[in-house]
């Protein structure tokens, strides 16, 4: 059953629910899930043309699939980019980005505060193949500028960061990249397009872990790159076809359906996070709260400007403590006293999660590296979900109020 195409200039919330290419076959209102590895060709000549790229058409789900195409179209519409390519995970998206854009001798500039696996992938894995990298301050644009070399091809940023929620200025970094003839990629996991659209601020490529807020309920691992159709056709699709970091259609379908509630979830979870952060900031056993929505955050004004006036749903805080030995004990006490929050490193879920970064996500760093990164033993990260705010406060109060 064919349907008229969507009107132009729809709002983000409308696109999040309506944008999809897998058109109804039988009048189904929910987009169909195409669980098939390959697609039957009408005849040998059509198959030949499709394989040669002379005619559009589905061939094999490592390349393209209608469910994936729906997810990609919906996410591109939300990010305001021409196109999108789904990948098997967020890290697979960054792998595809680097494989598609870089060769031996090229140089990448990246913030020191990005996701740990991103640093390991760029510096470690791509370093092995002769890609050079410089790691610079999250917030000081002058450091990015000073790191530019004639062979700089890519600037990679993530904002806000995990777990300290440091915010970088996307537009300023886009200017540095473009003046250097390089591209700017922004990992937009933490805000999602519901709050932040890096393409509007000049970013060329937007990276997603669909595992986080796009799915929104912690069910699947998925990823994507949003960018121009030209970059996908020329740089990423050839790598996808030969390297195969393809997104499972089932996972694409879960993310597609998850995005329908993205706007409403992001706003509600952000509001919950602001309320929890404000409460924590007043608590006598809390030394410091890291949350872009608070006036005390060093990049508060930039964050509000860049993130639709919201702080996002992730915060972290330091428990007040005398010495380092005690700090870890106290943080563990607060975490272990929770009965509503989940002790897990995932984020972006409707269920609030709580972690101790120094012993989990940042556990592979040396104590010196960790302290340089500002991640002390007393630091706790909370990715705030949709539970009632009073229950979340009570969950943290149980541990905080019983610290000795
Ligand atoms: C989780 C995460 C990733 C990696 O995504 P996966 O789907 O787990 O591979 C990348 N960047 C950020 C900011 C993340 O939070």
PDB file of C-alpha atoms and ligand atoms in Angstrom, residues 89-92 94 115 118 158 187 189-190 209-212 221-222 347, ligand 1:
ATOM      1  CA  UNK A  89      27.478  -0.807  17.769  1.00  0.00           C
ATOM      2  CA  UNK A  90      28.604   2.699  18.656  1.00  0.00           C
ATOM      3  CA  UNK A  91      32.231   1.551  18.528  1.00  0.00           C
ATOM      4  CA  UNK A  92      31.588  -0.012  15.110  1.00  0.00           C
ATOM      5  CA  UNK A  94      33.714   4.976  15.111  1.00  0.00           C
ATOM      6  CA  UNK A 115      34.827   7.586  25.669  1.00  0.00           C
ATOM      7  CA  UNK A 118      37.422   5.699  21.359  1.00  0.00           C
ATOM      8  CA  UNK A 158      32.162  14.227  22.320  1.00  0.00           C
ATOM      9  CA  UNK A 187      29.778  11.777  19.286  1.00  0.00           C
ATOM     10  CA  UNK A 189      25.341   9.907  22.522  1.00  0.00           C
ATOM     11  CA  UNK A 190      24.804  11.925  25.669  1.00  0.00           C
ATOM     12  CA  UNK A 209      25.662   4.600  20.037  1.00  0.00           C
ATOM     13  CA  UNK A 210      22.048   3.548  19.469  1.00  0.00           C
ATOM     14  CA  UNK A 211      22.550   1.473  22.613  1.00  0.00           C
ATOM     15  CA  UNK A 212      21.990   4.600  24.692  1.00  0.00           C
ATOM     16  CA  UNK A 221      23.604  -2.640  20.991  1.00  0.00           C
ATOM     17  CA  UNK A 222      23.590  -0.481  17.864  1.00  0.00           C
ATOM     18  CA  UNK A 347      23.348   4.673  30.393  1.00  0.00           C
TER      19      UNK A 347
HETATM   20  C1  LIG B   1      28.555   3.730  24.865  1.00  0.00           C
HETATM   21  C2  LIG B   1      29.278   4.779  24.122  1.00  0.00           C
HETATM   22  C3  LIG B   1      29.972   4.479  22.939  1.00  0.00           C
HETATM   23  C4  LIG B   1      30.074   3.080  22.403  1.00  0.00           C
HETATM   24  O1  LIG B   1      28.850   2.569  22.040  1.00  0.00           O
HETATM   25  P1  LIG B   1      28.538   0.987  21.994  1.00  0.00           P
HETATM   26  O2  LIG B   1      27.197   0.932  21.398  1.00  0.00           O
HETATM   27  O3  LIG B   1      28.627   0.491  23.388  1.00  0.00           O
HETATM   28  O4  LIG B   1      29.596   0.385  21.124  1.00  0.00           O
HETATM   29  C5  LIG B   1      30.593   5.511  22.276  1.00  0.00           C
HETATM   30  N1  LIG B   1      30.554   6.772  22.750  1.00  0.00           N
HETATM   31  C6  LIG B   1      29.905   7.097  23.883  1.00  0.00           C
HETATM   32  C7  LIG B   1      29.879   8.500  24.335  1.00  0.00           C
HETATM   33  C8  LIG B   1      29.242   6.112  24.605  1.00  0.00           C
HETATM   34  O5  LIG B   1      28.603   6.444  25.741  1.00  0.00           O
END
